[in-house]
Short mmCIF file of C-alpha atoms and ligand atoms in Angstrom, two decimals:
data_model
loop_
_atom_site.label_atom_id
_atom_site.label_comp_id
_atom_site.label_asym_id
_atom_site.label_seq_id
_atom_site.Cartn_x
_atom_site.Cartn_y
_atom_site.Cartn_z
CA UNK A 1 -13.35 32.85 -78.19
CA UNK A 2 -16.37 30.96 -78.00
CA UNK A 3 -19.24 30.86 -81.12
CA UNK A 4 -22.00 29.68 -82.26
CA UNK A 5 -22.31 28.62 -85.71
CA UNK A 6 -25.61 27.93 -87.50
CA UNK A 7 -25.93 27.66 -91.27
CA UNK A 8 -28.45 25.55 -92.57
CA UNK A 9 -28.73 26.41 -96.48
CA UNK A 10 -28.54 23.65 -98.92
CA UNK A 11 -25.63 25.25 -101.82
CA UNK A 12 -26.26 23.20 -104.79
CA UNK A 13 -22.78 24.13 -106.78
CA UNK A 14 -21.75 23.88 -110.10
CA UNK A 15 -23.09 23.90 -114.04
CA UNK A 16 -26.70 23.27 -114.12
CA UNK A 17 -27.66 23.13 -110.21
CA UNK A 18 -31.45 24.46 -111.76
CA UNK A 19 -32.11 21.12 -112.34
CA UNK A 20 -32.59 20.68 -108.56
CA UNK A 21 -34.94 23.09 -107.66
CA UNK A 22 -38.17 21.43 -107.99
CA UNK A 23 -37.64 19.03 -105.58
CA UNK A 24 -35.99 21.50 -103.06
CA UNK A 25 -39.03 23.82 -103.41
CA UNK A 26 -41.34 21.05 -102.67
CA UNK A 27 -39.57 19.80 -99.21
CA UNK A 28 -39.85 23.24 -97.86
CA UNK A 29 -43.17 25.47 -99.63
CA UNK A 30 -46.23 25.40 -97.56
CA UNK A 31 -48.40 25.53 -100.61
CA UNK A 32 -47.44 25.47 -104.58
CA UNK A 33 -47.54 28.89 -105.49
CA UNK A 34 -44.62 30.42 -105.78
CA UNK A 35 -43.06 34.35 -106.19
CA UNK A 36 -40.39 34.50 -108.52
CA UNK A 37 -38.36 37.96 -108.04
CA UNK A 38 -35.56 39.21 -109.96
CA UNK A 39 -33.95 42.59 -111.09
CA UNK A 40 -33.86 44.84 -113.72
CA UNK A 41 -33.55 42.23 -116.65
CA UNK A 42 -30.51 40.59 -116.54
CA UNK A 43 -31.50 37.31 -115.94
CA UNK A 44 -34.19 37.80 -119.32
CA UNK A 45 -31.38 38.96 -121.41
CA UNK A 46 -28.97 36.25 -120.67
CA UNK A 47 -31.01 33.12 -120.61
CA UNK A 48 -30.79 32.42 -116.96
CA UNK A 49 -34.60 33.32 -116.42
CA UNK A 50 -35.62 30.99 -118.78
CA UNK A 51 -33.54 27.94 -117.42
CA UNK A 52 -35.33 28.77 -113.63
CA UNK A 53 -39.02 28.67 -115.43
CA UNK A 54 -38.39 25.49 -117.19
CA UNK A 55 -38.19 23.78 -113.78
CA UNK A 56 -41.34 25.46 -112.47
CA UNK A 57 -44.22 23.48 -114.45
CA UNK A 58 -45.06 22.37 -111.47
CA UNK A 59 -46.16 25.34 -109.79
CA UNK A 60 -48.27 28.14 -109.85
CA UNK A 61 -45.76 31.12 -110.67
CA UNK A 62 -46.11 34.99 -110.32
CA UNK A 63 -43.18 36.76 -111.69
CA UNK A 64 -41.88 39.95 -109.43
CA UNK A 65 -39.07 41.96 -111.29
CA UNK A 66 -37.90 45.48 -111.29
CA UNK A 67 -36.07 44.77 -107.42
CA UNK A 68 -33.19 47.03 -107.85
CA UNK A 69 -29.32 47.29 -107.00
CA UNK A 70 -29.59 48.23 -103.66
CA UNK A 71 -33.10 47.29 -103.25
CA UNK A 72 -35.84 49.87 -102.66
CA UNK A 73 -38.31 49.42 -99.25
CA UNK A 74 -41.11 51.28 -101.33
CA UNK A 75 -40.76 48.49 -104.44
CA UNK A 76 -40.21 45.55 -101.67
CA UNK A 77 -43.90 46.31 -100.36
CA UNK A 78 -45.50 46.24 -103.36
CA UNK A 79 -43.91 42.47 -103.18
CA UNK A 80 -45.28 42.09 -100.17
CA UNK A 81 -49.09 42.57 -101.16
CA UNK A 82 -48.93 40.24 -103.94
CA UNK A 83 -47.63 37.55 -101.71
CA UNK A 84 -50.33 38.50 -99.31
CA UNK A 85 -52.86 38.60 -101.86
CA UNK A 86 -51.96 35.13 -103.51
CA UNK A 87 -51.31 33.65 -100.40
CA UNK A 88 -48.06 32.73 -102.22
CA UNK A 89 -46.14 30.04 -100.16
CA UNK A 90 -42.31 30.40 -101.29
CA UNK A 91 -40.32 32.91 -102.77
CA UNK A 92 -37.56 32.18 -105.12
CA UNK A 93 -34.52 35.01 -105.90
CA UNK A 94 -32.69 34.78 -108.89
CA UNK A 95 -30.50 37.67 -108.71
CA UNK A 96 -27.35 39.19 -107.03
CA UNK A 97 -27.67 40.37 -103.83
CA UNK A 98 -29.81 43.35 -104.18
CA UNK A 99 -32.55 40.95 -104.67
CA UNK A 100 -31.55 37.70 -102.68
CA UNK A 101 -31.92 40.48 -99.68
CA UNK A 102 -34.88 42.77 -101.17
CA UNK A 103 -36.72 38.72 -100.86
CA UNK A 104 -35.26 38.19 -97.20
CA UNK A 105 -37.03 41.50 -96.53
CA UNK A 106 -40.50 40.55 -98.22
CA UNK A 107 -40.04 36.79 -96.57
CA UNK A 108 -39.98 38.72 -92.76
CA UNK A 109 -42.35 41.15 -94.00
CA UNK A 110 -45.42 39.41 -95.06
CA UNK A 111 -46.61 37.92 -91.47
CA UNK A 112 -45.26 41.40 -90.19
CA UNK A 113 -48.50 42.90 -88.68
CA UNK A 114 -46.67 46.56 -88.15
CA UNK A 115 -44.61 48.94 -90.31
CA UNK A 116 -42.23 46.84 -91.36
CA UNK A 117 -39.21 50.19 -91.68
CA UNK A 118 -39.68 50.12 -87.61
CA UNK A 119 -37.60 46.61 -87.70
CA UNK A 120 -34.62 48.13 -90.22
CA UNK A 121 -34.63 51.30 -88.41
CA UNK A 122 -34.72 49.42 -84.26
CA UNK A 123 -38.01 50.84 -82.81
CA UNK A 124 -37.69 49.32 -79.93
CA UNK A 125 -39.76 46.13 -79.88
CA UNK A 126 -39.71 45.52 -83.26
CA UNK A 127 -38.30 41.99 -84.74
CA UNK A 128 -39.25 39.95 -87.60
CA UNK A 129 -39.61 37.08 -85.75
CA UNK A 130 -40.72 34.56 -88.65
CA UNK A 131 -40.07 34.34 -92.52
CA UNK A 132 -41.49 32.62 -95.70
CA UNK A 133 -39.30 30.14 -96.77
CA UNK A 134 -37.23 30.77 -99.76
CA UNK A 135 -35.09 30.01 -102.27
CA UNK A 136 -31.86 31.74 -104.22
CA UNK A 137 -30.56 31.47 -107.92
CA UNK A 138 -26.93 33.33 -107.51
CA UNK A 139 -26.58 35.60 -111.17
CA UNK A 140 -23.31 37.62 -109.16
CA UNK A 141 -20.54 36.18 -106.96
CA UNK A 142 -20.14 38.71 -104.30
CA UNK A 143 -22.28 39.37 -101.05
CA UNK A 144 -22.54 35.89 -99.71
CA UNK A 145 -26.03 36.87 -99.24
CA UNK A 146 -26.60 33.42 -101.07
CA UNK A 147 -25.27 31.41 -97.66
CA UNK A 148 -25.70 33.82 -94.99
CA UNK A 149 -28.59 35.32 -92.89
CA UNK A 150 -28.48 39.27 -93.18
CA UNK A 151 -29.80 41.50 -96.00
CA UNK A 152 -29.21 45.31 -96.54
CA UNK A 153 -32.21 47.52 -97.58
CA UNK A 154 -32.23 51.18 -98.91
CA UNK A 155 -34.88 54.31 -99.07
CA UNK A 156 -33.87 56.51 -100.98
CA UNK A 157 -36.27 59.35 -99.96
CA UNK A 158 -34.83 59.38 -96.47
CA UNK A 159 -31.33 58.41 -97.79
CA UNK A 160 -31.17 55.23 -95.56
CA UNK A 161 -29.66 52.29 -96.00
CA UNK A 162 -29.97 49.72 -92.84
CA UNK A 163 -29.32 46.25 -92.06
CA UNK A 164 -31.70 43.18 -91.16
CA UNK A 165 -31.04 39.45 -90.60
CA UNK A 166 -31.63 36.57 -88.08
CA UNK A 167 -32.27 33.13 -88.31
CA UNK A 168 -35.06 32.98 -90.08
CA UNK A 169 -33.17 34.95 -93.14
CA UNK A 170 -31.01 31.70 -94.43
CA UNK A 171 -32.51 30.25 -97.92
CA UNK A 172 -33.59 27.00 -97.46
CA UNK A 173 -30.75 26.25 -101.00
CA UNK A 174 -29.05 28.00 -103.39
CA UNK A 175 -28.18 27.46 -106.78
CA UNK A 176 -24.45 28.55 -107.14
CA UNK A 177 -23.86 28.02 -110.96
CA UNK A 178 -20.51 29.62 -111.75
CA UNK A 179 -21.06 29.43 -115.17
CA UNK A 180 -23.25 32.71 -114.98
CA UNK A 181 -20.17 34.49 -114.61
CA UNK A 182 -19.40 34.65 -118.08
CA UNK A 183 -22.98 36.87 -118.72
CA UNK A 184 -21.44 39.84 -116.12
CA UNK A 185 -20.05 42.77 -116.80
CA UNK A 186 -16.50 43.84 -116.13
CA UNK A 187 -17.91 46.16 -113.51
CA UNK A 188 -19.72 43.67 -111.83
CA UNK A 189 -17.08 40.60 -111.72
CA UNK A 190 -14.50 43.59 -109.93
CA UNK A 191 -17.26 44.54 -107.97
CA UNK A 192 -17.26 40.74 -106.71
CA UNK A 193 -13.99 40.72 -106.15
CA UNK A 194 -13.71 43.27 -103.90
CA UNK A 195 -16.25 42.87 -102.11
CA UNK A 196 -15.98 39.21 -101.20
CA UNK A 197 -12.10 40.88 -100.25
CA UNK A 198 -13.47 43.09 -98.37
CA UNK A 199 -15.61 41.02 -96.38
CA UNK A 200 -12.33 38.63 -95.29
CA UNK A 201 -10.29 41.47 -94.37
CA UNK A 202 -13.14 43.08 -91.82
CA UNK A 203 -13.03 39.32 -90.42
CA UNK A 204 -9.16 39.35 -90.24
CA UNK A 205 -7.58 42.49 -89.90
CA UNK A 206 -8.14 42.90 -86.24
CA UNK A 207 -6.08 41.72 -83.58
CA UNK A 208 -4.26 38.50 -83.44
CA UNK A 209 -6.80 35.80 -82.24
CA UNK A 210 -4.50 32.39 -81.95
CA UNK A 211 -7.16 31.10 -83.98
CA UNK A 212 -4.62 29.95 -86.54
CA UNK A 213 -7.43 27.54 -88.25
CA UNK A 214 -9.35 30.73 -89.26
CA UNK A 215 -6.64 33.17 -89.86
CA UNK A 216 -5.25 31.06 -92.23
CA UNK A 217 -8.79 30.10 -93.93
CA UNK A 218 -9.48 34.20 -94.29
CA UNK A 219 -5.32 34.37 -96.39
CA UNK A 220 -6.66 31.48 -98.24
CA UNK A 221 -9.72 33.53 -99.60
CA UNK A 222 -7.63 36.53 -99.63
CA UNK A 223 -4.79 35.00 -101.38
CA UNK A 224 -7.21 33.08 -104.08
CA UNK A 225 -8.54 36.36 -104.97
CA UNK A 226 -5.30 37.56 -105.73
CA UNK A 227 -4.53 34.91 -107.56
CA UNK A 228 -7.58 34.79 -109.91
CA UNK A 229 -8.75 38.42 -110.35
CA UNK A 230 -6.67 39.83 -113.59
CA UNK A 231 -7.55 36.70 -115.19
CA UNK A 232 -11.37 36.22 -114.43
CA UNK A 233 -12.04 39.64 -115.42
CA UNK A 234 -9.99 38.81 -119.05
CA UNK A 235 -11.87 35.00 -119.08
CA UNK A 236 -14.93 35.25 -117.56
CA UNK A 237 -16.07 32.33 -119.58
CA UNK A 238 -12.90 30.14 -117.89
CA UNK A 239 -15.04 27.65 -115.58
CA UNK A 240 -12.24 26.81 -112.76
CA UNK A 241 -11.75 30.68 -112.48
CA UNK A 242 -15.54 31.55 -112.18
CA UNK A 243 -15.84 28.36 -109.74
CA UNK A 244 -12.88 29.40 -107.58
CA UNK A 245 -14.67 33.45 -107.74
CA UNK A 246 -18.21 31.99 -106.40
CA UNK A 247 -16.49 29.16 -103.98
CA UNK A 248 -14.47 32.63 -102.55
CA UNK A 249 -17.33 34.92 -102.48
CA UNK A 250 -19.56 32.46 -100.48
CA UNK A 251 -16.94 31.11 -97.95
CA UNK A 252 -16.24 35.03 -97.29
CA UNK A 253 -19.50 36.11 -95.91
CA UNK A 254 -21.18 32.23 -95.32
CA UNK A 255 -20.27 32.76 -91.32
CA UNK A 256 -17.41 30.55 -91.10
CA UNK A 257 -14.58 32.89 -91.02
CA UNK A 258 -16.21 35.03 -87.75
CA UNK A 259 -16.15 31.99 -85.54
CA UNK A 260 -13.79 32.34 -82.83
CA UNK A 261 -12.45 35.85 -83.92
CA UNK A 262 -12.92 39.32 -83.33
CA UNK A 263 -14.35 41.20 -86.42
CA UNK A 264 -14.60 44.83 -87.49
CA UNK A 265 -17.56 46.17 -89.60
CA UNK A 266 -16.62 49.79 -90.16
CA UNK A 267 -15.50 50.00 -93.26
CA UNK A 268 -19.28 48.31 -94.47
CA UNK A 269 -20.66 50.76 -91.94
CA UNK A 270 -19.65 53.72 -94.06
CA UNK A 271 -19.74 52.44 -97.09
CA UNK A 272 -23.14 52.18 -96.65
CA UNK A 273 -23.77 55.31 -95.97
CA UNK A 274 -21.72 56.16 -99.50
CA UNK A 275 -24.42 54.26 -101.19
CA UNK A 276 -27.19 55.94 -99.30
CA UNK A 277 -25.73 59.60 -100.08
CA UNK A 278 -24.35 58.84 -103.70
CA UNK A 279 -25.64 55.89 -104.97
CA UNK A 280 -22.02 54.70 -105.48
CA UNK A 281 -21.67 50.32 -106.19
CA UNK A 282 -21.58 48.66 -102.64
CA UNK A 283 -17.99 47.24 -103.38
CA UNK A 284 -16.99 50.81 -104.71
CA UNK A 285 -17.77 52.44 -101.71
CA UNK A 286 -15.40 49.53 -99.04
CA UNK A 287 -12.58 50.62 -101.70
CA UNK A 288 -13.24 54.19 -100.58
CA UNK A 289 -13.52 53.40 -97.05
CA UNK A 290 -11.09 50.42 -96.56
CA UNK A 291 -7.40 51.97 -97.05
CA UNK A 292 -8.41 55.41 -95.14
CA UNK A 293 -10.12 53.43 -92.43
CA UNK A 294 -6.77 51.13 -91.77
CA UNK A 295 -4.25 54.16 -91.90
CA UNK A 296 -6.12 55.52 -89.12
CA UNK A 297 -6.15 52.38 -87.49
CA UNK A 298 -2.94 51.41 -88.12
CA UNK A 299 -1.71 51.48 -84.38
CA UNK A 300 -4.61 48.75 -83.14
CA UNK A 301 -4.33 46.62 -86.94
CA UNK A 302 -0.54 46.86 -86.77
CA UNK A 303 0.04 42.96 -85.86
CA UNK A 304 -2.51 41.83 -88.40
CA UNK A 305 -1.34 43.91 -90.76
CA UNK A 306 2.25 43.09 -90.62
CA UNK A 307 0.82 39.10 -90.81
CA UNK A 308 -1.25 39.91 -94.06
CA UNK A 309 1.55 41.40 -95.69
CA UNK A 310 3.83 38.83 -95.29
CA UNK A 311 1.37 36.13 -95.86
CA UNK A 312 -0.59 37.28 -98.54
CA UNK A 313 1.41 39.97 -100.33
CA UNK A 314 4.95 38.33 -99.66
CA UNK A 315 6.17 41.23 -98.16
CA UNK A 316 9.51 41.61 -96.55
CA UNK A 317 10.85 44.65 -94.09
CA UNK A 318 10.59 45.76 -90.84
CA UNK A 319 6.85 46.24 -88.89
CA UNK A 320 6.57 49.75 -89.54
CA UNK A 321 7.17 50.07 -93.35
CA UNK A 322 5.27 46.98 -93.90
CA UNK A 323 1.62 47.30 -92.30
CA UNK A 324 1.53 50.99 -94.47
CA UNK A 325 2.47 48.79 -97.61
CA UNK A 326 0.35 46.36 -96.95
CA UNK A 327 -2.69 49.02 -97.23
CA UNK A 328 -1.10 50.55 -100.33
CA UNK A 329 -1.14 47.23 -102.10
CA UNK A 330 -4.60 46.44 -101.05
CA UNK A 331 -5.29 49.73 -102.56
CA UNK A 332 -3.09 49.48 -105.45
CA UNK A 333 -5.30 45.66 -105.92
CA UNK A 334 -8.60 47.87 -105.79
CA UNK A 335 -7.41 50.23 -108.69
CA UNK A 336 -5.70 47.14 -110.90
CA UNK A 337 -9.44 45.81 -111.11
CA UNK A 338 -10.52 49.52 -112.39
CA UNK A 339 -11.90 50.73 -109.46
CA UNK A 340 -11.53 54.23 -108.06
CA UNK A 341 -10.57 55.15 -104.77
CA UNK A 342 -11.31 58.44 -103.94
CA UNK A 343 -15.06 59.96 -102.82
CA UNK A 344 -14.32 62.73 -105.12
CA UNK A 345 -14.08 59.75 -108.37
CA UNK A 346 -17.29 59.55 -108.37
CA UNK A 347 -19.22 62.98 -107.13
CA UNK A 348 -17.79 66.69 -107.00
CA UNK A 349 -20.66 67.40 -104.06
CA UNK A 350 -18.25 66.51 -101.22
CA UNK A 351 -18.34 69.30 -98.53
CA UNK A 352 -20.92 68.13 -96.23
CA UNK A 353 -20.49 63.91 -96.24
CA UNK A 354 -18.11 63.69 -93.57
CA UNK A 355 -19.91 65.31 -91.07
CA UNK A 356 -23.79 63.39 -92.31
CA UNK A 357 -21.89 60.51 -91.77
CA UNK A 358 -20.15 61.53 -88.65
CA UNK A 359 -24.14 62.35 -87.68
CA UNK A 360 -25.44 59.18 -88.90
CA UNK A 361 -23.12 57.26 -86.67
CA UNK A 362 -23.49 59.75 -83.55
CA UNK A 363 -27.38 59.32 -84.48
CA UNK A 364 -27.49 55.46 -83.98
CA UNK A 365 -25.10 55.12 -81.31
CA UNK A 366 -22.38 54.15 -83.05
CA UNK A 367 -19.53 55.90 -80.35
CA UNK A 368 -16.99 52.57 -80.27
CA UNK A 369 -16.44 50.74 -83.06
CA UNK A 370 -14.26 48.38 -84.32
CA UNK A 371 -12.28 45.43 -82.40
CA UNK A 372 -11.23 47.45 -79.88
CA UNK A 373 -13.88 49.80 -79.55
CA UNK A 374 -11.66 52.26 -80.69
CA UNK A 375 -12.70 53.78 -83.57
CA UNK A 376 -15.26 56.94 -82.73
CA UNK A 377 -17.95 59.23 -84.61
CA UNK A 378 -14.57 61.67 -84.98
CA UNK A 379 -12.59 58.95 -86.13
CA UNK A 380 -15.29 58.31 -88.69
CA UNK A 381 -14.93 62.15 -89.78
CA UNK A 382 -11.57 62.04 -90.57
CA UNK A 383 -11.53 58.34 -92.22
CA UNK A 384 -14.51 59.78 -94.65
CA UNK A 385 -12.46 63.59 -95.06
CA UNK A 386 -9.52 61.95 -96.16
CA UNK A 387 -11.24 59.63 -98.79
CA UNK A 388 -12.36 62.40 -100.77
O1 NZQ B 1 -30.99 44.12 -111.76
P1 NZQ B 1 -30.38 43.02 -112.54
O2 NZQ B 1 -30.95 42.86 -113.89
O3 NZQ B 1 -30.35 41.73 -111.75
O4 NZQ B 1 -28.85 43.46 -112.82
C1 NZQ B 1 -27.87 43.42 -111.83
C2 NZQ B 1 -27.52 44.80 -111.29
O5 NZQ B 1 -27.68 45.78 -112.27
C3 NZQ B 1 -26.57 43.00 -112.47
N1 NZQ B 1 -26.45 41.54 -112.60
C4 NZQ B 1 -26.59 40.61 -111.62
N2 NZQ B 1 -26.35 39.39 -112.13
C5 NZQ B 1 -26.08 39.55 -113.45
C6 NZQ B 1 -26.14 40.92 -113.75
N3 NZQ B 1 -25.93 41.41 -114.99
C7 NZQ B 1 -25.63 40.53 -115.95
N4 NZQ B 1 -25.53 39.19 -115.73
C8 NZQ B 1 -25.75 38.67 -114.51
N5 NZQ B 1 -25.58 37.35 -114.29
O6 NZQ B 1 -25.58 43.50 -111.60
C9 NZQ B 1 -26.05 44.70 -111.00
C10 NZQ B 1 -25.73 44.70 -109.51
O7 NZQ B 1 -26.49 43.68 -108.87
P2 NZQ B 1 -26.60 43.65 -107.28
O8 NZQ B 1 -27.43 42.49 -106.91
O9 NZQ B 1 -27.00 44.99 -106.79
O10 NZQ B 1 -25.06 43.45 -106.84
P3 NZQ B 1 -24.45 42.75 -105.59
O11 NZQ B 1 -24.57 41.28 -105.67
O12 NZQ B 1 -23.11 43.33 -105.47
O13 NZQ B 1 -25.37 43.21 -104.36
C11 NZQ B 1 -25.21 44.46 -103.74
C12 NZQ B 1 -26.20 44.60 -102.60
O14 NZQ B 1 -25.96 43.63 -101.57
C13 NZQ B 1 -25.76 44.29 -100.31
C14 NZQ B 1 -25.20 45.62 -100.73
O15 NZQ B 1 -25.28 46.58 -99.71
C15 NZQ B 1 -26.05 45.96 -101.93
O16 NZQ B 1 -27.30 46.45 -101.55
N6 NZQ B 1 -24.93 43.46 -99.44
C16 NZQ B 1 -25.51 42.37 -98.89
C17 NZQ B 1 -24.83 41.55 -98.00
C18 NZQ B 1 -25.46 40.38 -97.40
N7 NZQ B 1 -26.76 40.19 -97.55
O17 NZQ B 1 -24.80 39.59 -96.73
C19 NZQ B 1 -23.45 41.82 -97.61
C20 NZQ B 1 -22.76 42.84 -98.46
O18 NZQ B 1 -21.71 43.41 -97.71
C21 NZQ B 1 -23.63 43.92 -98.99
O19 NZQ B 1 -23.83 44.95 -98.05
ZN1 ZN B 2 -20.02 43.79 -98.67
#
């Protein structure tokens, strides 16, 4: 197949990387006054926020915090008018991904002259068709968000959650420091896991492509994972572990593993709309989704599926017995890392999320999905039924 493959951020890996980021703010800001935006506190509690300011003397900074997990349009605007305000001239995240995409959205916002919810929700006409330039400080291994162009951005009052990017959404660097591992908690360094899992299995577990390069690329993130995860979560202090976690969770999402093969989103198409209904953690939510989603599938995923067993989970037996094992142990994988499986784990209010998401999808169009355009709105009610 053919691609195109664009990825201009600068990743500045490895212990202390913060001592870069004067100089890489000053190539690319158009003036020196800078928004720094963060979360709920983390980075305060843990020393990281500190380390960022120290290189900042330079500039004129206004602190933004309070972006949230799954960041909020209605606190993302109130970024926006202080960046108008202070003609601010570069943004700098230090955060997960919640708020390395909550700055992507105030970035295409700010020279946005309409309502900015008509690009995340595809009024027709409606781009962001410029960005500030920005910056990211990565506190959480997970979403690639760090090295890739897309962002994900909730509202809660309508129970949304949509999806932005284009080329304008790559920071201009990122800081990828994997000693900030150590300051997570369990929850969050599982979360990581599965998600940057997650995100190489919807680029691999398709159809076979004869793009052997990449298949084997995705098994090598897969199997690294596998590899790594008991023992990161017990040493999350251990600095080859935590580098081999970040190196994973940015090669899975960075846009090299989609070039030349086919790729199926679903299971991040629901899960989103787990989040939007229940709040549940973005990785939670694929863990839901994934296993239900491939027994469904397991017809058009059979090949793949067979190949990822073998490969990755050493599997032996014949086709049939091995692409439904395969699953389990992906599942089993989910629940060593103490993550629940089930819709009904984490809320008892179940009886009307299959068909809202059914809706949802029927709502935006969403009739063919997957690699082979085979997976419909109904398919979608009966992936979401059986995960409760
Ligand atoms: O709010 P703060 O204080 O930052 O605390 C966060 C938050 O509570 C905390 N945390 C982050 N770094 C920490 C830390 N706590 C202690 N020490 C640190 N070093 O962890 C919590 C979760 O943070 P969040 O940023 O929400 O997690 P994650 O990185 O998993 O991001 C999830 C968001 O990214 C979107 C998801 O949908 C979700 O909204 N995604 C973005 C993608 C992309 N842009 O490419 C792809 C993904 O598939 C995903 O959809
Ligand atoms: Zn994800």
């Amino acid at each position: 197949m053919e691609f195109v493959h664009y990825n201009p951020t600068r990743i500045l890996f490895g212990k202390d990387q913060y001592n870069g980021i004067a100089e890489q703010i000053k190539s690319c800001t158009v003036n020196n006054k800078i928004l720094l935006a963060f979360g709920g506190g983390s980075i305060q509690s843990n020393g990281i926020y500190s380390k960022v300011k120290e290189q900042l003397t330079d500039f004129e900074v206004t602190d933004f915090g309070g972006i949230e997990a799954n960041p909020e349009f209605d606190t993302l605007m109130k970024a926006v008018e202080i960046v108008r305000n202070k003609e601010i001239g570069f943004v700098l995240a230090v955060g997960g991904g919640s708020v390395i995409d909550g700055v992507k959205f105030i970035c295409g916002a700010v020279n946005f002259d309409c309502d900015p919810w008509d690009v995340l929700s595809r009024k027709e006409g409606c781009v962001f068709d410029s960005a500030l330039p920005f910056g990211t400080v990565l506190t959480l291994p997970a979403t690639g968000s760090e090295a890739n162009s897309g962002a994900v951005i909730s509202r809660s009052p309508l129970k949304e959650k949509r999806t932005m990017g284009g080329p304008y959404f790559f920071a201009k660097f990122s800081v990828c420091d994997p000693t900030v591992v150590k300051t997570l908690p369990k929850r969050q360094i599982a979360n990581g896991i599965v998600d940057s899992f997650v995100h190489t299995l919807e680029q691999y577990i398709t159809y076979p492509s004869e793009n052997l390069l990449q298949e084997r690329q995705a098994e090598a993130i897969l199997s690294t994972l596998i590899e790594i995860s008991a023992a990161i979560i017990e040493n999350p202090g251990d600095e080859k572990l935590a580098s081999n976690l970040m190196l994973c969770a940015t090669h899975a999402l960075n846009g090299n593993l989609r070039c030349g093969v086919p790729t199926d989103w679903t299971t991040h198409m629901i899960g989103h709309e787990l989040t939007a209904y229940y709040g549940i953690d973005h990785a939670r939510t694929l863990s839901i989704i994934l296993p239900r989603l491939y027994e469904n599938q397991i017809d058009n995923k059979r090949e793949k599926l067979v190949q990822y067993g073998k490969r990755v989970w050493k599997l032996e037996g014949d086709d049939q017995e091995l692409a439904s094992l395969a699953i389990k142990k992906t599942e089993v994988f989910f629940q060593s890392l103490g993550i629940q499986t089930k819709i009904s784990d984490y809320s008892k209010d179940t009886s009307e999320i299959a068909d809202h998401i059914k809706q949802i999808f029927v709502s935006r169009g969403w009739l063919k999905m997957g690699e082979r355009q085979a997976i419909t709105p109904e398919d979608v009610h009966s992936i979401v039924s059986k995960a409760i």
